[in-house]
């Protein structure tokens, strides 16, 4: 089996070389050498001439280019994050939280929903890899981890009272995540503002020409 597999790989490499630009270019130059041979220009050294022309053609031919990996388009990544956000909201709808934490969570999810709004907002976010990563991390990791840790800790607190209320940590975590989302929104807004200002300067400069 190993010999058969190795032979198959060798045969594949030989076939790939026969179809490669290097072999085709070398063959074309070698054919030119045969033409010189038939016309008598190569003289008695025609094998050397043909081989030399083939080698020169193979060396001058561009190397065969391998296609780069096909990574997902940024818009496809945005669609995946938006789909995960929908599943997250379904999970959060079944979780009971105290009023302060619930309000903070609602404010955070509203901000995330705005950042994941379809249309031109999605185009802006999809064009910002760091921003899309931050939203993806919040949706897929930070928010579910914060809420799940609260639910687990709350159960232990009920059977072992006297510890620090778990909702304090949850409220702080949600506040930090909301601040992070706000900073991202501010950064994207500033980028759009700079784009607008740049267009104004362009029109002003053009009007002076």
PDB file of C-alpha atoms in Angstrom:
ATOM      1  CA  UNK A   1       0.000   0.000   0.000  1.00  0.00           C
ATOM      2  CA  UNK A   2       2.795   2.426   0.872  1.00  0.00           C
ATOM      3  CA  UNK A   3       4.541   1.725  -2.476  1.00  0.00           C
ATOM      4  CA  UNK A   4       1.304   2.268  -4.395  1.00  0.00           C
ATOM      5  CA  UNK A   5       0.632   5.517  -2.549  1.00  0.00           C
ATOM      6  CA  UNK A   6       4.175   6.756  -3.111  1.00  0.00           C
ATOM      7  CA  UNK A   7       3.963   5.854  -6.789  1.00  0.00           C
ATOM      8  CA  UNK A   8       0.707   7.763  -7.085  1.00  0.00           C
ATOM      9  CA  UNK A   9       2.229  10.855  -5.534  1.00  0.00           C
ATOM     10  CA  UNK A  10       5.257  10.600  -7.841  1.00  0.00           C
ATOM     11  CA  UNK A  11       3.020  10.209 -10.877  1.00  0.00           C
ATOM     12  CA  UNK A  12       0.995  13.219  -9.789  1.00  0.00           C
ATOM     13  CA  UNK A  13       4.116  15.341  -9.428  1.00  0.00           C
ATOM     14  CA  UNK A  14       5.349  14.261 -12.880  1.00  0.00           C
ATOM     15  CA  UNK A  15       1.986  15.092 -14.449  1.00  0.00           C
ATOM     16  CA  UNK A  16       1.911  18.451 -12.668  1.00  0.00           C
ATOM     17  CA  UNK A  17       5.373  19.297 -14.018  1.00  0.00           C
ATOM     18  CA  UNK A  18       4.427  18.269 -17.554  1.00  0.00           C
ATOM     19  CA  UNK A  19       1.511  20.716 -17.372  1.00  0.00           C
ATOM     20  CA  UNK A  20       3.536  23.472 -15.667  1.00  0.00           C
ATOM     21  CA  UNK A  21       4.522  26.776 -17.332  1.00  0.00           C
ATOM     22  CA  UNK A  22       8.201  25.851 -16.893  1.00  0.00           C
ATOM     23  CA  UNK A  23       7.883  22.690 -18.976  1.00  0.00           C
ATOM     24  CA  UNK A  24       5.757  24.396 -21.600  1.00  0.00           C
ATOM     25  CA  UNK A  25       8.225  27.281 -21.933  1.00  0.00           C
ATOM     26  CA  UNK A  26      11.175  24.882 -22.018  1.00  0.00           C
ATOM     27  CA  UNK A  27       9.428  22.766 -24.627  1.00  0.00           C
ATOM     28  CA  UNK A  28       8.797  25.798 -26.822  1.00  0.00           C
ATOM     29  CA  UNK A  29      12.455  26.811 -26.622  1.00  0.00           C
ATOM     30  CA  UNK A  30      13.540  23.214 -27.244  1.00  0.00           C
ATOM     31  CA  UNK A  31      11.317  23.142 -30.315  1.00  0.00           C
ATOM     32  CA  UNK A  32      13.092  26.249 -31.544  1.00  0.00           C
ATOM     33  CA  UNK A  33      16.352  24.340 -31.080  1.00  0.00           C
ATOM     34  CA  UNK A  34      15.037  21.513 -33.257  1.00  0.00           C
ATOM     35  CA  UNK A  35      14.160  24.039 -35.927  1.00  0.00           C
ATOM     36  CA  UNK A  36      17.732  25.302 -35.820  1.00  0.00           C
ATOM     37  CA  UNK A  37      18.917  21.697 -36.080  1.00  0.00           C
ATOM     38  CA  UNK A  38      16.839  20.995 -39.192  1.00  0.00           C
ATOM     39  CA  UNK A  39      18.083  24.187 -40.823  1.00  0.00           C
ATOM     40  CA  UNK A  40      21.669  23.201 -40.054  1.00  0.00           C
ATOM     41  CA  UNK A  41      22.338  26.200 -37.844  1.00  0.00           C
ATOM     42  CA  UNK A  42      22.994  24.098 -34.746  1.00  0.00           C
ATOM     43  CA  UNK A  43      25.679  21.983 -36.391  1.00  0.00           C
ATOM     44  CA  UNK A  44      26.898  18.747 -34.805  1.00  0.00           C
ATOM     45  CA  UNK A  45      26.211  20.093 -31.311  1.00  0.00           C
ATOM     46  CA  UNK A  46      22.439  20.191 -31.798  1.00  0.00           C
ATOM     47  CA  UNK A  47      21.668  18.014 -28.706  1.00  0.00           C
ATOM     48  CA  UNK A  48      23.478  20.539 -26.535  1.00  0.00           C
ATOM     49  CA  UNK A  49      21.676  23.419 -28.239  1.00  0.00           C
ATOM     50  CA  UNK A  50      18.250  21.816 -27.810  1.00  0.00           C
ATOM     51  CA  UNK A  51      18.908  20.927 -24.163  1.00  0.00           C
ATOM     52  CA  UNK A  52      20.330  24.368 -23.435  1.00  0.00           C
ATOM     53  CA  UNK A  53      17.355  26.145 -24.991  1.00  0.00           C
ATOM     54  CA  UNK A  54      14.949  23.918 -23.069  1.00  0.00           C
ATOM     55  CA  UNK A  55      16.757  24.668 -19.803  1.00  0.00           C
ATOM     56  CA  UNK A  56      16.842  28.399 -20.529  1.00  0.00           C
ATOM     57  CA  UNK A  57      13.118  28.447 -21.264  1.00  0.00           C
ATOM     58  CA  UNK A  58      12.328  26.520 -18.091  1.00  0.00           C
ATOM     59  CA  UNK A  59      14.429  28.890 -15.993  1.00  0.00           C
ATOM     60  CA  UNK A  60      12.908  32.042 -17.475  1.00  0.00           C
ATOM     61  CA  UNK A  61       9.310  30.860 -17.128  1.00  0.00           C
ATOM     62  CA  UNK A  62       7.442  32.267 -14.113  1.00  0.00           C
ATOM     63  CA  UNK A  63       6.997  29.806 -11.223  1.00  0.00           C
ATOM     64  CA  UNK A  64       3.663  28.106 -10.877  1.00  0.00           C
ATOM     65  CA  UNK A  65       1.538  30.095  -8.410  1.00  0.00           C
ATOM     66  CA  UNK A  66      -0.506  28.357  -5.756  1.00  0.00           C
ATOM     67  CA  UNK A  67      -3.904  29.870  -5.068  1.00  0.00           C
ATOM     68  CA  UNK A  68      -4.121  31.618  -1.659  1.00  0.00           C
ATOM     69  CA  UNK A  69      -6.447  30.171   1.018  1.00  0.00           C
ATOM     70  CA  UNK A  70     -10.103  31.017   0.534  1.00  0.00           C
ATOM     71  CA  UNK A  71     -10.947  32.805   3.791  1.00  0.00           C
ATOM     72  CA  UNK A  72     -14.533  33.879   4.511  1.00  0.00           C
ATOM     73  CA  UNK A  73     -15.601  37.315   3.330  1.00  0.00           C
ATOM     74  CA  UNK A  74     -15.990  39.958   6.086  1.00  0.00           C
ATOM     75  CA  UNK A  75     -19.707  40.216   5.294  1.00  0.00           C
ATOM     76  CA  UNK A  76     -20.024  36.459   5.833  1.00  0.00           C
ATOM     77  CA  UNK A  77     -18.324  36.821   9.226  1.00  0.00           C
ATOM     78  CA  UNK A  78     -20.763  39.603  10.104  1.00  0.00           C
ATOM     79  CA  UNK A  79     -23.720  37.391   9.179  1.00  0.00           C
ATOM     80  CA  UNK A  80     -22.383  34.601  11.416  1.00  0.00           C
ATOM     81  CA  UNK A  81     -21.990  36.978  14.362  1.00  0.00           C
ATOM     82  CA  UNK A  82     -25.482  38.370  13.808  1.00  0.00           C
ATOM     83  CA  UNK A  83     -26.896  34.837  13.762  1.00  0.00           C
ATOM     84  CA  UNK A  84     -25.084  34.039  17.010  1.00  0.00           C
ATOM     85  CA  UNK A  85     -26.437  37.268  18.508  1.00  0.00           C
ATOM     86  CA  UNK A  86     -29.971  36.104  17.749  1.00  0.00           C
ATOM     87  CA  UNK A  87     -29.302  32.830  19.574  1.00  0.00           C
ATOM     88  CA  UNK A  88     -27.803  34.752  22.497  1.00  0.00           C
ATOM     89  CA  UNK A  89     -30.925  36.890  22.853  1.00  0.00           C
ATOM     90  CA  UNK A  90     -33.025  33.732  22.908  1.00  0.00           C
ATOM     91  CA  UNK A  91     -30.887  32.388  25.751  1.00  0.00           C
ATOM     92  CA  UNK A  92     -31.028  35.646  27.699  1.00  0.00           C
ATOM     93  CA  UNK A  93     -34.812  35.799  27.427  1.00  0.00           C
ATOM     94  CA  UNK A  94     -35.068  32.724  29.671  1.00  0.00           C
ATOM     95  CA  UNK A  95     -32.698  34.030  32.364  1.00  0.00           C
ATOM     96  CA  UNK A  96     -34.091  35.861  35.405  1.00  0.00           C
ATOM     97  CA  UNK A  97     -31.959  38.787  36.526  1.00  0.00           C
ATOM     98  CA  UNK A  98     -32.439  41.412  39.241  1.00  0.00           C
ATOM     99  CA  UNK A  99     -33.674  44.773  37.976  1.00  0.00           C
ATOM    100  CA  UNK A 100     -30.332  46.695  37.965  1.00  0.00           C
ATOM    101  CA  UNK A 101     -28.494  43.908  36.150  1.00  0.00           C
ATOM    102  CA  UNK A 102     -31.423  43.414  33.777  1.00  0.00           C
ATOM    103  CA  UNK A 103     -31.372  47.094  32.867  1.00  0.00           C
ATOM    104  CA  UNK A 104     -27.637  47.035  32.208  1.00  0.00           C
ATOM    105  CA  UNK A 105     -28.011  43.908  30.103  1.00  0.00           C
ATOM    106  CA  UNK A 106     -30.821  45.494  28.087  1.00  0.00           C
ATOM    107  CA  UNK A 107     -28.692  48.581  27.426  1.00  0.00           C
ATOM    108  CA  UNK A 108     -25.785  46.384  26.318  1.00  0.00           C
ATOM    109  CA  UNK A 109     -27.862  44.199  23.990  1.00  0.00           C
ATOM    110  CA  UNK A 110     -29.478  47.301  22.476  1.00  0.00           C
ATOM    111  CA  UNK A 111     -26.016  48.680  21.718  1.00  0.00           C
ATOM    112  CA  UNK A 112     -24.883  45.381  20.200  1.00  0.00           C
ATOM    113  CA  UNK A 113     -28.075  45.207  18.139  1.00  0.00           C
ATOM    114  CA  UNK A 114     -27.383  48.698  16.792  1.00  0.00           C
ATOM    115  CA  UNK A 115     -23.825  47.720  15.854  1.00  0.00           C
ATOM    116  CA  UNK A 116     -25.152  44.621  14.070  1.00  0.00           C
ATOM    117  CA  UNK A 117     -27.898  46.513  12.246  1.00  0.00           C
ATOM    118  CA  UNK A 118     -28.183  45.359   8.602  1.00  0.00           C
ATOM    119  CA  UNK A 119     -27.428  47.861   5.861  1.00  0.00           C
ATOM    120  CA  UNK A 120     -24.718  50.487   5.730  1.00  0.00           C
ATOM    121  CA  UNK A 121     -23.945  50.055   9.450  1.00  0.00           C
ATOM    122  CA  UNK A 122     -23.095  46.429   8.732  1.00  0.00           C
ATOM    123  CA  UNK A 123     -20.772  47.518   5.927  1.00  0.00           C
ATOM    124  CA  UNK A 124     -18.918  49.872   8.281  1.00  0.00           C
ATOM    125  CA  UNK A 125     -18.514  47.194  10.966  1.00  0.00           C
ATOM    126  CA  UNK A 126     -17.560  44.461   8.485  1.00  0.00           C
ATOM    127  CA  UNK A 127     -14.806  46.730   7.136  1.00  0.00           C
ATOM    128  CA  UNK A 128     -13.342  47.096  10.645  1.00  0.00           C
ATOM    129  CA  UNK A 129     -11.719  43.744  11.620  1.00  0.00           C
ATOM    130  CA  UNK A 130     -10.941  44.874  15.185  1.00  0.00           C
ATOM    131  CA  UNK A 131     -14.474  46.146  15.713  1.00  0.00           C
ATOM    132  CA  UNK A 132     -16.043  42.993  14.309  1.00  0.00           C
ATOM    133  CA  UNK A 133     -13.795  40.900  16.549  1.00  0.00           C
ATOM    134  CA  UNK A 134     -14.820  42.929  19.603  1.00  0.00           C
ATOM    135  CA  UNK A 135     -18.519  42.453  18.860  1.00  0.00           C
ATOM    136  CA  UNK A 136     -17.984  38.760  18.135  1.00  0.00           C
ATOM    137  CA  UNK A 137     -16.126  38.307  21.434  1.00  0.00           C
ATOM    138  CA  UNK A 138     -18.882  40.060  23.375  1.00  0.00           C
ATOM    139  CA  UNK A 139     -21.640  37.995  21.732  1.00  0.00           C
ATOM    140  CA  UNK A 140     -19.943  34.609  21.747  1.00  0.00           C
ATOM    141  CA  UNK A 141     -17.905  34.780  24.945  1.00  0.00           C
ATOM    142  CA  UNK A 142     -18.196  37.745  27.295  1.00  0.00           C
ATOM    143  CA  UNK A 143     -21.974  38.144  27.695  1.00  0.00           C
ATOM    144  CA  UNK A 144     -22.872  34.441  27.941  1.00  0.00           C
ATOM    145  CA  UNK A 145     -19.972  33.821  30.336  1.00  0.00           C
ATOM    146  CA  UNK A 146     -21.011  36.725  32.583  1.00  0.00           C
ATOM    147  CA  UNK A 147     -24.642  35.617  32.764  1.00  0.00           C
ATOM    148  CA  UNK A 148     -23.867  31.920  33.178  1.00  0.00           C
ATOM    149  CA  UNK A 149     -21.344  32.618  35.956  1.00  0.00           C
ATOM    150  CA  UNK A 150     -23.988  34.712  37.728  1.00  0.00           C
ATOM    151  CA  UNK A 151     -26.598  31.938  37.494  1.00  0.00           C
ATOM    152  CA  UNK A 152     -24.175  29.351  38.865  1.00  0.00           C
ATOM    153  CA  UNK A 153     -22.879  31.553  41.675  1.00  0.00           C
ATOM    154  CA  UNK A 154     -26.395  32.626  42.661  1.00  0.00           C
ATOM    155  CA  UNK A 155     -27.356  28.983  43.273  1.00  0.00           C
ATOM    156  CA  UNK A 156     -24.368  28.433  45.567  1.00  0.00           C
ATOM    157  CA  UNK A 157     -25.094  31.688  47.392  1.00  0.00           C
ATOM    158  CA  UNK A 158     -28.603  30.503  48.166  1.00  0.00           C
ATOM    159  CA  UNK A 159     -27.347  27.367  49.907  1.00  0.00           C
ATOM    160  CA  UNK A 160     -24.334  29.103  51.465  1.00  0.00           C
ATOM    161  CA  UNK A 161     -25.450  32.673  52.301  1.00  0.00           C
ATOM    162  CA  UNK A 162     -23.192  35.379  53.626  1.00  0.00           C
ATOM    163  CA  UNK A 163     -21.051  35.791  50.536  1.00  0.00           C
ATOM    164  CA  UNK A 164     -20.838  38.861  48.302  1.00  0.00           C
ATOM    165  CA  UNK A 165     -24.000  39.108  46.151  1.00  0.00           C
ATOM    166  CA  UNK A 166     -23.174  37.732  42.676  1.00  0.00           C
ATOM    167  CA  UNK A 167     -25.250  40.424  40.981  1.00  0.00           C
ATOM    168  CA  UNK A 168     -22.602  43.004  41.926  1.00  0.00           C
ATOM    169  CA  UNK A 169     -20.042  41.258  39.769  1.00  0.00           C
ATOM    170  CA  UNK A 170     -22.595  40.816  36.972  1.00  0.00           C
ATOM    171  CA  UNK A 171     -23.532  44.499  37.026  1.00  0.00           C
ATOM    172  CA  UNK A 172     -19.876  45.514  36.914  1.00  0.00           C
ATOM    173  CA  UNK A 173     -19.127  43.120  34.069  1.00  0.00           C
ATOM    174  CA  UNK A 174     -22.103  44.346  32.038  1.00  0.00           C
ATOM    175  CA  UNK A 175     -21.105  47.960  32.692  1.00  0.00           C
ATOM    176  CA  UNK A 176     -17.579  47.299  31.403  1.00  0.00           C
ATOM    177  CA  UNK A 177     -18.910  45.553  28.303  1.00  0.00           C
ATOM    178  CA  UNK A 178     -21.289  48.435  27.654  1.00  0.00           C
ATOM    179  CA  UNK A 179     -18.411  50.914  27.949  1.00  0.00           C
ATOM    180  CA  UNK A 180     -16.429  48.832  25.463  1.00  0.00           C
ATOM    181  CA  UNK A 181     -19.343  48.828  23.010  1.00  0.00           C
ATOM    182  CA  UNK A 182     -19.715  52.586  23.449  1.00  0.00           C
ATOM    183  CA  UNK A 183     -16.029  53.124  22.659  1.00  0.00           C
ATOM    184  CA  UNK A 184     -16.389  51.030  19.528  1.00  0.00           C
ATOM    185  CA  UNK A 185     -19.449  53.007  18.429  1.00  0.00           C
ATOM    186  CA  UNK A 186     -17.574  56.261  19.058  1.00  0.00           C
ATOM    187  CA  UNK A 187     -14.614  55.062  17.010  1.00  0.00           C
ATOM    188  CA  UNK A 188     -16.792  54.062  14.072  1.00  0.00           C
ATOM    189  CA  UNK A 189     -18.658  57.349  14.296  1.00  0.00           C
ATOM    190  CA  UNK A 190     -15.376  59.292  14.324  1.00  0.00           C
ATOM    191  CA  UNK A 191     -14.238  57.380  11.235  1.00  0.00           C
ATOM    192  CA  UNK A 192     -17.409  58.432   9.407  1.00  0.00           C
ATOM    193  CA  UNK A 193     -16.957  62.025  10.596  1.00  0.00           C
ATOM    194  CA  UNK A 194     -13.382  62.069   9.263  1.00  0.00           C
ATOM    195  CA  UNK A 195     -14.659  60.719   5.968  1.00  0.00           C
ATOM    196  CA  UNK A 196     -17.192  63.530   5.780  1.00  0.00           C
ATOM    197  CA  UNK A 197     -14.588  66.163   6.666  1.00  0.00           C
ATOM    198  CA  UNK A 198     -12.213  64.741   4.072  1.00  0.00           C
ATOM    199  CA  UNK A 199     -14.873  65.077   1.382  1.00  0.00           C
ATOM    200  CA  UNK A 200     -15.507  68.683   2.447  1.00  0.00           C
ATOM    201  CA  UNK A 201     -11.801  69.513   2.119  1.00  0.00           C
ATOM    202  CA  UNK A 202     -11.695  67.810  -1.273  1.00  0.00           C
ATOM    203  CA  UNK A 203     -14.609  69.927  -2.536  1.00  0.00           C
ATOM    204  CA  UNK A 204     -13.053  73.088  -1.107  1.00  0.00           C
ATOM    205  CA  UNK A 205      -9.720  72.348  -2.781  1.00  0.00           C
ATOM    206  CA  UNK A 206     -11.436  71.543  -6.059  1.00  0.00           C
ATOM    207  CA  UNK A 207     -13.379  74.792  -6.002  1.00  0.00           C
ATOM    208  CA  UNK A 208     -10.105  76.723  -5.764  1.00  0.00           C
ATOM    209  CA  UNK A 209      -8.605  75.183  -8.891  1.00  0.00           C
TER     210      UNK A 209
END
